[in-house]
Amino acid sequence: CFVESCYSGELQNITRTNFRDTNKMSNVFEVSWLVKRCFEYFENLVNELDTESFEDQHFLFQEAMFMWVTLKNRNFVEVVIKKFSSEIVKCDRYFVPRYLSDLSSNTEQQLDCGY
């Protein structure tokens, strides 16, 4: 996806499966237009979130945390927190209880992401 996008000049064949690698490589190689498109893709995923799906919520949170921890980019976390804090997403009903049910698997940074 990354190579195809670089050659074509447009975001090509992005999926949830290849998003992390494409996004990471666009940031590492500082392909600014692709960085922007990846962020827009992520924002669309957040906006289209199935509000009752722990799996969708978990995927978005994990991708946002990956960007923060790996590339020191907090923008993704802020988008997720904003969405999870909304009345529409019942984060306290679906995501938080399941995510926190195994505290030992979460890093301190993951538990402290709101600050």
mmCIF file of N, CA and C in Angstrom:
data_model
loop_
_atom_site.group_PDB
_atom_site.id
_atom_site.type_symbol
_atom_site.label_atom_id
_atom_site.label_comp_id
_atom_site.label_asym_id
_atom_site.label_seq_id
_atom_site.Cartn_x
_atom_site.Cartn_y
_atom_site.Cartn_z
ATOM 1 N N CYS A 1 0.824 -1.193 0.000
ATOM 2 C CA CYS A 1 0.000 0.000 0.000
ATOM 3 C C CYS A 1 0.873 1.264 0.000
ATOM 4 N N PHE A 2 1.911 1.271 0.828
ATOM 5 C CA PHE A 2 2.779 2.448 0.916
ATOM 6 C C PHE A 2 3.475 2.708 -0.422
ATOM 7 N N VAL A 3 4.085 1.687 -0.984
ATOM 8 C CA VAL A 3 4.817 1.849 -2.237
ATOM 9 C C VAL A 3 3.865 2.242 -3.365
ATOM 10 N N GLU A 4 2.730 1.556 -3.454
ATOM 11 C CA GLU A 4 1.739 1.885 -4.484
ATOM 12 C C GLU A 4 1.288 3.336 -4.364
ATOM 13 N N SER A 5 1.043 3.772 -3.142
ATOM 14 C CA SER A 5 0.596 5.141 -2.910
ATOM 15 C C SER A 5 1.669 6.147 -3.300
ATOM 16 N N CYS A 6 2.918 5.857 -2.963
ATOM 17 C CA CYS A 6 4.008 6.768 -3.310
ATOM 18 C C CYS A 6 4.151 6.906 -4.822
ATOM 19 N N TYR A 7 4.014 5.803 -5.540
ATOM 20 C CA TYR A 7 4.128 5.854 -7.004
ATOM 21 C C TYR A 7 2.955 6.577 -7.656
ATOM 22 N N SER A 8 1.761 6.360 -7.106
ATOM 23 C CA SER A 8 0.570 6.937 -7.746
ATOM 24 C C SER A 8 0.276 8.365 -7.278
ATOM 25 N N GLY A 9 0.763 8.721 -6.104
ATOM 26 C CA GLY A 9 0.464 10.042 -5.559
ATOM 27 C C GLY A 9 -0.885 10.119 -4.876
ATOM 28 N N GLU A 10 -1.532 8.962 -4.707
ATOM 29 C CA GLU A 10 -2.826 8.884 -4.020
ATOM 30 C C GLU A 10 -2.804 7.687 -3.081
ATOM 31 N N LEU A 11 -3.561 7.794 -2.001
ATOM 32 C CA LEU A 11 -3.656 6.680 -1.057
ATOM 33 C C LEU A 11 -4.309 5.497 -1.755
ATOM 34 N N GLN A 12 -3.591 4.390 -1.845
ATOM 35 C CA GLN A 12 -4.048 3.220 -2.598
ATOM 36 C C GLN A 12 -4.292 2.026 -1.673
ATOM 37 N N ASN A 13 -5.420 1.385 -1.828
ATOM 38 C CA ASN A 13 -5.713 0.087 -1.206
ATOM 39 C C ASN A 13 -5.489 0.037 0.300
ATOM 40 N N ILE A 14 -5.811 1.105 1.000
ATOM 41 C CA ILE A 14 -5.639 1.099 2.452
ATOM 42 C C ILE A 14 -6.773 0.308 3.099
ATOM 43 N N THR A 15 -6.403 -0.502 4.064
ATOM 44 C CA THR A 15 -7.366 -1.279 4.836
ATOM 45 C C THR A 15 -6.953 -1.209 6.302
ATOM 46 N N ARG A 16 -7.802 -1.694 7.149
ATOM 47 C CA ARG A 16 -7.441 -1.755 8.574
ATOM 48 C C ARG A 16 -6.214 -2.638 8.774
ATOM 49 N N THR A 17 -6.075 -3.643 7.937
ATOM 50 C CA THR A 17 -4.963 -4.587 8.062
ATOM 51 C C THR A 17 -3.617 -3.941 7.732
ATOM 52 N N ASN A 18 -3.570 -3.108 6.714
ATOM 53 C CA ASN A 18 -2.282 -2.518 6.325
ATOM 54 C C ASN A 18 -2.121 -1.060 6.774
ATOM 55 N N PHE A 19 -3.091 -0.553 7.501
ATOM 56 C CA PHE A 19 -3.050 0.846 7.930
ATOM 57 C C PHE A 19 -1.814 1.159 8.766
ATOM 58 N N ARG A 20 -1.530 0.341 9.770
ATOM 59 C CA ARG A 20 -0.424 0.643 10.683
ATOM 60 C C ARG A 20 0.897 0.779 9.929
ATOM 61 N N ASP A 21 1.195 -0.175 9.074
ATOM 62 C CA ASP A 21 2.461 -0.126 8.339
ATOM 63 C C ASP A 21 2.515 1.054 7.377
ATOM 64 N N THR A 22 1.426 1.298 6.680
ATOM 65 C CA THR A 22 1.380 2.412 5.739
ATOM 66 C C THR A 22 1.552 3.735 6.476
ATOM 67 N N ASN A 23 0.841 3.891 7.561
ATOM 68 C CA ASN A 23 0.912 5.108 8.353
ATOM 69 C C ASN A 23 2.310 5.291 8.938
ATOM 70 N N LYS A 24 2.855 4.229 9.493
ATOM 71 C CA LYS A 24 4.191 4.304 10.093
ATOM 72 C C LYS A 24 5.235 4.686 9.045
ATOM 73 N N MET A 25 5.203 4.033 7.906
ATOM 74 C CA MET A 25 6.196 4.312 6.865
ATOM 75 C C MET A 25 6.052 5.727 6.306
ATOM 76 N N SER A 26 4.821 6.185 6.164
ATOM 77 C CA SER A 26 4.633 7.547 5.657
ATOM 78 C C SER A 26 5.204 8.568 6.632
ATOM 79 N N ASN A 27 5.133 8.278 7.922
ATOM 80 C CA ASN A 27 5.710 9.167 8.933
ATOM 81 C C ASN A 27 7.230 9.052 8.974
ATOM 82 N N VAL A 28 7.742 7.841 8.955
ATOM 83 C CA VAL A 28 9.188 7.619 9.020
ATOM 84 C C VAL A 28 9.894 8.258 7.823
ATOM 85 N N PHE A 29 9.310 8.092 6.635
ATOM 86 C CA PHE A 29 9.916 8.645 5.429
ATOM 87 C C PHE A 29 9.431 10.068 5.114
ATOM 88 N N GLU A 30 8.652 10.620 6.023
ATOM 89 C CA GLU A 30 8.173 12.000 5.950
ATOM 90 C C GLU A 30 7.508 12.334 4.614
ATOM 91 N N VAL A 31 6.584 11.463 4.215
ATOM 92 C CA VAL A 31 5.784 11.695 3.009
ATOM 93 C C VAL A 31 4.546 12.449 3.481
ATOM 94 N N SER A 32 4.659 13.774 3.514
ATOM 95 C CA SER A 32 3.664 14.604 4.195
ATOM 96 C C SER A 32 2.248 14.430 3.661
ATOM 97 N N TRP A 33 2.072 14.336 2.357
ATOM 98 C CA TRP A 33 0.721 14.175 1.821
ATOM 99 C C TRP A 33 0.127 12.836 2.237
ATOM 100 N N LEU A 34 0.968 11.799 2.350
ATOM 101 C CA LEU A 34 0.473 10.487 2.751
ATOM 102 C C LEU A 34 0.205 10.441 4.257
ATOM 103 N N VAL A 35 1.009 11.141 5.032
ATOM 104 C CA VAL A 35 0.752 11.266 6.469
ATOM 105 C C VAL A 35 -0.634 11.861 6.676
ATOM 106 N N LYS A 36 -0.919 12.923 5.918
ATOM 107 C CA LYS A 36 -2.221 13.587 6.025
ATOM 108 C C LYS A 36 -3.353 12.649 5.623
ATOM 109 N N ARG A 37 -3.186 11.915 4.535
ATOM 110 C CA ARG A 37 -4.237 10.991 4.059
ATOM 111 C C ARG A 37 -4.466 9.855 5.057
ATOM 112 N N CYS A 38 -3.394 9.369 5.655
ATOM 113 C CA CYS A 38 -3.541 8.305 6.658
ATOM 114 C C CYS A 38 -4.311 8.817 7.872
ATOM 115 N N PHE A 39 -4.007 10.047 8.296
ATOM 116 C CA PHE A 39 -4.733 10.624 9.423
ATOM 117 C C PHE A 39 -6.206 10.805 9.068
ATOM 118 N N GLU A 40 -6.484 11.251 7.851
ATOM 119 C CA GLU A 40 -7.876 11.397 7.412
ATOM 120 C C GLU A 40 -8.579 10.042 7.370
ATOM 121 N N TYR A 41 -7.880 9.018 6.907
ATOM 122 C CA TYR A 41 -8.444 7.667 6.892
ATOM 123 C C TYR A 41 -8.789 7.238 8.318
ATOM 124 N N PHE A 42 -7.874 7.494 9.252
ATOM 125 C CA PHE A 42 -8.097 7.131 10.647
ATOM 126 C C PHE A 42 -9.287 7.904 11.221
ATOM 127 N N GLU A 43 -9.370 9.181 10.936
ATOM 128 C CA GLU A 43 -10.506 9.982 11.401
ATOM 129 C C GLU A 43 -11.819 9.420 10.872
ATOM 130 N N ASN A 44 -11.830 8.995 9.620
ATOM 131 C CA ASN A 44 -13.039 8.382 9.055
ATOM 132 C C ASN A 44 -13.398 7.091 9.778
ATOM 133 N N LEU A 45 -12.395 6.286 10.102
ATOM 134 C CA LEU A 45 -12.664 5.059 10.863
ATOM 135 C C LEU A 45 -13.287 5.394 12.218
ATOM 136 N N VAL A 46 -12.741 6.410 12.855
ATOM 137 C CA VAL A 46 -13.271 6.828 14.163
ATOM 138 C C VAL A 46 -14.708 7.326 14.013
ATOM 139 N N ASN A 47 -14.962 8.128 13.001
ATOM 140 C CA ASN A 47 -16.305 8.676 12.799
ATOM 141 C C ASN A 47 -17.327 7.613 12.424
ATOM 142 N N GLU A 48 -16.882 6.538 11.782
ATOM 143 C CA GLU A 48 -17.782 5.459 11.377
ATOM 144 C C GLU A 48 -17.832 4.323 12.401
ATOM 145 N N LEU A 49 -17.297 4.553 13.559
ATOM 146 C CA LEU A 49 -17.188 3.550 14.610
ATOM 147 C C LEU A 49 -18.530 2.914 14.962
ATOM 148 N N ASP A 50 -18.513 1.590 15.034
ATOM 149 C CA ASP A 50 -19.676 0.858 15.554
ATOM 150 C C ASP A 50 -19.643 1.041 17.068
ATOM 151 N N THR A 51 -20.597 1.792 17.575
ATOM 152 C CA THR A 51 -20.555 2.195 18.979
ATOM 153 C C THR A 51 -20.712 1.044 19.969
ATOM 154 N N GLU A 52 -21.131 -0.103 19.499
ATOM 155 C CA GLU A 52 -21.298 -1.235 20.407
ATOM 156 C C GLU A 52 -20.264 -2.327 20.174
ATOM 157 N N SER A 53 -19.260 -2.051 19.383
ATOM 158 C CA SER A 53 -18.254 -3.054 19.060
ATOM 159 C C SER A 53 -16.966 -2.813 19.830
ATOM 160 N N PHE A 54 -16.701 -3.686 20.796
ATOM 161 C CA PHE A 54 -15.440 -3.596 21.529
ATOM 162 C C PHE A 54 -14.266 -3.768 20.577
ATOM 163 N N GLU A 55 -14.385 -4.657 19.613
ATOM 164 C CA GLU A 55 -13.291 -4.932 18.686
ATOM 165 C C GLU A 55 -12.922 -3.675 17.889
ATOM 166 N N ASP A 56 -13.928 -2.952 17.403
ATOM 167 C CA ASP A 56 -13.661 -1.710 16.667
ATOM 168 C C ASP A 56 -13.030 -0.658 17.574
ATOM 169 N N GLN A 57 -13.573 -0.505 18.754
ATOM 170 C CA GLN A 57 -13.046 0.467 19.703
ATOM 171 C C GLN A 57 -11.602 0.107 20.082
ATOM 172 N N HIS A 58 -11.367 -1.164 20.318
ATOM 173 C CA HIS A 58 -10.034 -1.626 20.707
ATOM 174 C C HIS A 58 -9.026 -1.386 19.578
ATOM 175 N N PHE A 59 -9.423 -1.687 18.350
ATOM 176 C CA PHE A 59 -8.539 -1.462 17.207
ATOM 177 C C PHE A 59 -8.132 0.007 17.127
ATOM 178 N N LEU A 60 -9.093 0.901 17.207
ATOM 179 C CA LEU A 60 -8.807 2.332 17.112
ATOM 180 C C LEU A 60 -7.898 2.803 18.243
ATOM 181 N N PHE A 61 -8.189 2.327 19.445
ATOM 182 C CA PHE A 61 -7.370 2.719 20.588
ATOM 183 C C PHE A 61 -5.948 2.200 20.437
ATOM 184 N N GLN A 62 -5.797 0.960 20.008
ATOM 185 C CA GLN A 62 -4.469 0.371 19.843
ATOM 186 C C GLN A 62 -3.674 1.108 18.764
ATOM 187 N N GLU A 63 -4.313 1.456 17.664
ATOM 188 C CA GLU A 63 -3.617 2.191 16.598
ATOM 189 C C GLU A 63 -3.194 3.571 17.087
ATOM 190 N N ALA A 64 -4.071 4.224 17.819
ATOM 191 C CA ALA A 64 -3.746 5.548 18.357
ATOM 192 C C ALA A 64 -2.578 5.460 19.338
ATOM 193 N N MET A 65 -2.594 4.456 20.187
ATOM 194 C CA MET A 65 -1.505 4.279 21.153
ATOM 195 C C MET A 65 -0.197 3.938 20.442
ATOM 196 N N PHE A 66 -0.272 3.151 19.398
ATOM 197 C CA PHE A 66 0.926 2.819 18.631
ATOM 198 C C PHE A 66 1.576 4.096 18.081
ATOM 199 N N MET A 67 0.760 4.980 17.543
ATOM 200 C CA MET A 67 1.290 6.231 17.001
ATOM 201 C C MET A 67 1.907 7.091 18.095
ATOM 202 N N TRP A 68 1.283 7.091 19.255
ATOM 203 C CA TRP A 68 1.808 7.906 20.347
ATOM 204 C C TRP A 68 3.123 7.333 20.870
ATOM 205 N N VAL A 69 3.140 6.039 21.119
ATOM 206 C CA VAL A 69 4.319 5.402 21.701
ATOM 207 C C VAL A 69 5.466 5.344 20.689
ATOM 208 N N THR A 70 5.172 4.968 19.469
ATOM 209 C CA THR A 70 6.216 4.750 18.472
ATOM 210 C C THR A 70 6.711 6.033 17.833
ATOM 211 N N LEU A 71 5.793 6.900 17.445
ATOM 212 C CA LEU A 71 6.180 8.098 16.697
ATOM 213 C C LEU A 71 5.936 9.399 17.461
ATOM 214 N N LYS A 72 5.544 9.276 18.720
ATOM 215 C CA LYS A 72 5.315 10.452 19.576
ATOM 216 C C LYS A 72 4.278 11.398 18.982
ATOM 217 N N ASN A 73 3.297 10.827 18.288
ATOM 218 C CA ASN A 73 2.231 11.607 17.664
ATOM 219 C C ASN A 73 0.945 11.381 18.449
ATOM 220 N N ARG A 74 0.536 12.384 19.192
ATOM 221 C CA ARG A 74 -0.630 12.265 20.064
ATOM 222 C C ARG A 74 -1.946 12.587 19.347
ATOM 223 N N ASN A 75 -1.907 13.084 18.127
ATOM 224 C CA ASN A 75 -3.124 13.474 17.410
ATOM 225 C C ASN A 75 -4.130 12.333 17.310
ATOM 226 N N PHE A 76 -3.659 11.134 17.075
ATOM 227 C CA PHE A 76 -4.549 9.988 16.933
ATOM 228 C C PHE A 76 -5.260 9.688 18.254
ATOM 229 N N VAL A 77 -4.525 9.779 19.353
ATOM 230 C CA VAL A 77 -5.111 9.546 20.681
ATOM 231 C C VAL A 77 -6.177 10.594 20.959
ATOM 232 N N GLU A 78 -5.908 11.824 20.616
ATOM 233 C CA GLU A 78 -6.875 12.896 20.870
ATOM 234 C C GLU A 78 -8.176 12.684 20.097
ATOM 235 N N VAL A 79 -8.075 12.207 18.857
ATOM 236 C CA VAL A 79 -9.267 11.925 18.057
ATOM 237 C C VAL A 79 -10.087 10.814 18.709
ATOM 238 N N VAL A 80 -9.408 9.772 19.171
ATOM 239 C CA VAL A 80 -10.100 8.644 19.802
ATOM 240 C C VAL A 80 -10.732 9.073 21.119
ATOM 241 N N ILE A 81 -9.999 9.801 21.929
ATOM 242 C CA ILE A 81 -10.541 10.244 23.224
ATOM 243 C C ILE A 81 -11.766 11.129 23.015
ATOM 244 N N LYS A 82 -11.690 12.022 22.037
ATOM 245 C CA LYS A 82 -12.830 12.889 21.754
ATOM 246 C C LYS A 82 -14.058 12.060 21.389
ATOM 247 N N LYS A 83 -13.878 11.068 20.526
ATOM 248 C CA LYS A 83 -14.997 10.224 20.099
ATOM 249 C C LYS A 83 -15.503 9.367 21.265
ATOM 250 N N PHE A 84 -14.591 8.778 22.001
ATOM 251 C CA PHE A 84 -14.975 7.918 23.122
ATOM 252 C C PHE A 84 -15.653 8.714 24.234
ATOM 253 N N SER A 85 -15.377 9.994 24.300
ATOM 254 C CA SER A 85 -15.978 10.841 25.328
ATOM 255 C C SER A 85 -17.363 11.340 24.942
ATOM 256 N N SER A 86 -17.734 11.142 23.700
ATOM 257 C CA SER A 86 -19.026 11.645 23.232
ATOM 258 C C SER A 86 -20.171 10.805 23.789
ATOM 259 N N GLU A 87 -21.345 11.383 23.783
ATOM 260 C CA GLU A 87 -22.543 10.676 24.257
ATOM 261 C C GLU A 87 -22.900 9.501 23.350
ATOM 262 N N ILE A 88 -22.524 9.600 22.086
ATOM 263 C CA ILE A 88 -22.888 8.565 21.119
ATOM 264 C C ILE A 88 -22.188 7.244 21.426
ATOM 265 N N VAL A 89 -20.912 7.322 21.736
ATOM 266 C CA VAL A 89 -20.140 6.112 22.024
ATOM 267 C C VAL A 89 -20.273 5.800 23.504
ATOM 268 N N LYS A 90 -20.831 4.680 23.790
ATOM 269 C CA LYS A 90 -21.003 4.265 25.183
ATOM 270 C C LYS A 90 -19.735 3.571 25.658
ATOM 271 N N CYS A 91 -18.659 4.334 25.643
ATOM 272 C CA CYS A 91 -17.339 3.827 25.987
ATOM 273 C C CYS A 91 -17.331 3.162 27.363
ATOM 274 N N ASP A 92 -18.054 3.742 28.292
ATOM 275 C CA ASP A 92 -18.078 3.196 29.644
ATOM 276 C C ASP A 92 -18.827 1.875 29.717
ATOM 277 N N ARG A 93 -19.660 1.605 28.730
ATOM 278 C CA ARG A 93 -20.431 0.362 28.725
ATOM 279 C C ARG A 93 -19.711 -0.777 28.002
ATOM 280 N N TYR A 94 -18.980 -0.453 26.951
ATOM 281 C CA TYR A 94 -18.387 -1.495 26.121
ATOM 282 C C TYR A 94 -16.871 -1.561 26.221
ATOM 283 N N PHE A 95 -16.234 -0.437 26.011
ATOM 284 C CA PHE A 95 -14.783 -0.463 25.909
ATOM 285 C C PHE A 95 -14.083 -0.536 27.267
ATOM 286 N N VAL A 96 -14.371 0.392 28.134
ATOM 287 C CA VAL A 96 -13.640 0.502 29.402
ATOM 288 C C VAL A 96 -13.704 -0.774 30.240
ATOM 289 N N PRO A 97 -14.869 -1.338 30.492
ATOM 290 C CA PRO A 97 -14.887 -2.548 31.325
ATOM 291 C C PRO A 97 -14.072 -3.713 30.745
ATOM 292 N N ARG A 98 -14.178 -3.927 29.448
ATOM 293 C CA ARG A 98 -13.423 -5.038 28.846
ATOM 294 C C ARG A 98 -11.939 -4.729 28.763
ATOM 295 N N TYR A 99 -11.602 -3.504 28.437
ATOM 296 C CA TYR A 99 -10.200 -3.130 28.320
ATOM 297 C C TYR A 99 -9.490 -3.204 29.666
ATOM 298 N N LEU A 100 -10.178 -2.755 30.695
ATOM 299 C CA LEU A 100 -9.570 -2.729 32.021
ATOM 300 C C LEU A 100 -9.725 -4.038 32.786
ATOM 301 N N SER A 101 -10.415 -4.997 32.216
ATOM 302 C CA SER A 101 -10.601 -6.274 32.911
ATOM 303 C C SER A 101 -9.285 -7.019 33.099
ATOM 304 N N ASP A 102 -8.288 -6.691 32.282
ATOM 305 C CA ASP A 102 -6.972 -7.309 32.416
ATOM 306 C C ASP A 102 -5.928 -6.200 32.521
ATOM 307 N N LEU A 103 -5.897 -5.554 33.668
ATOM 308 C CA LEU A 103 -4.996 -4.421 33.866
ATOM 309 C C LEU A 103 -3.531 -4.767 33.652
ATOM 310 N N SER A 104 -3.154 -5.983 33.958
ATOM 311 C CA SER A 104 -1.747 -6.354 33.844
ATOM 312 C C SER A 104 -1.243 -6.325 32.408
ATOM 313 N N SER A 105 -2.142 -6.398 31.424
ATOM 314 C CA SER A 105 -1.696 -6.385 30.028
ATOM 315 C C SER A 105 -1.554 -4.963 29.476
ATOM 316 N N ASN A 106 -1.935 -3.962 30.247
ATOM 317 C CA ASN A 106 -1.862 -2.574 29.809
ATOM 318 C C ASN A 106 -0.649 -1.879 30.407
ATOM 319 N N THR A 107 0.021 -1.072 29.595
ATOM 320 C CA THR A 107 1.143 -0.316 30.106
ATOM 321 C C THR A 107 0.646 0.901 30.865
ATOM 322 N N GLU A 108 1.519 1.476 31.665
ATOM 323 C CA GLU A 108 1.148 2.682 32.409
ATOM 324 C C GLU A 108 0.763 3.798 31.435
ATOM 325 N N GLN A 109 1.468 3.886 30.315
ATOM 326 C CA GLN A 109 1.168 4.929 29.341
ATOM 327 C C GLN A 109 -0.228 4.727 28.743
ATOM 328 N N GLN A 110 -0.617 3.484 28.500
ATOM 329 C CA GLN A 110 -1.952 3.226 27.966
ATOM 330 C C GLN A 110 -3.020 3.624 28.968
ATOM 331 N N LEU A 111 -2.777 3.393 30.220
ATOM 332 C CA LEU A 111 -3.759 3.729 31.253
ATOM 333 C C LEU A 111 -3.791 5.215 31.544
ATOM 334 N N ASP A 112 -2.747 5.931 31.177
ATOM 335 C CA ASP A 112 -2.637 7.339 31.467
ATOM 336 C C ASP A 112 -2.758 8.207 30.216
ATOM 337 N N CYS A 113 -3.363 7.700 29.167
ATOM 338 C CA CYS A 113 -3.363 8.377 27.865
ATOM 339 C C CYS A 113 -4.191 9.648 27.846
ATOM 340 N N GLY A 114 -5.087 9.843 28.777
ATOM 341 C CA GLY A 114 -5.931 11.023 28.756
ATOM 342 C C GLY A 114 -5.242 12.287 29.240
ATOM 343 N N TYR A 115 -4.011 12.155 29.700
ATOM 344 C CA TYR A 115 -3.318 13.328 30.272
ATOM 345 C C TYR A 115 -2.094 13.696 29.496
#
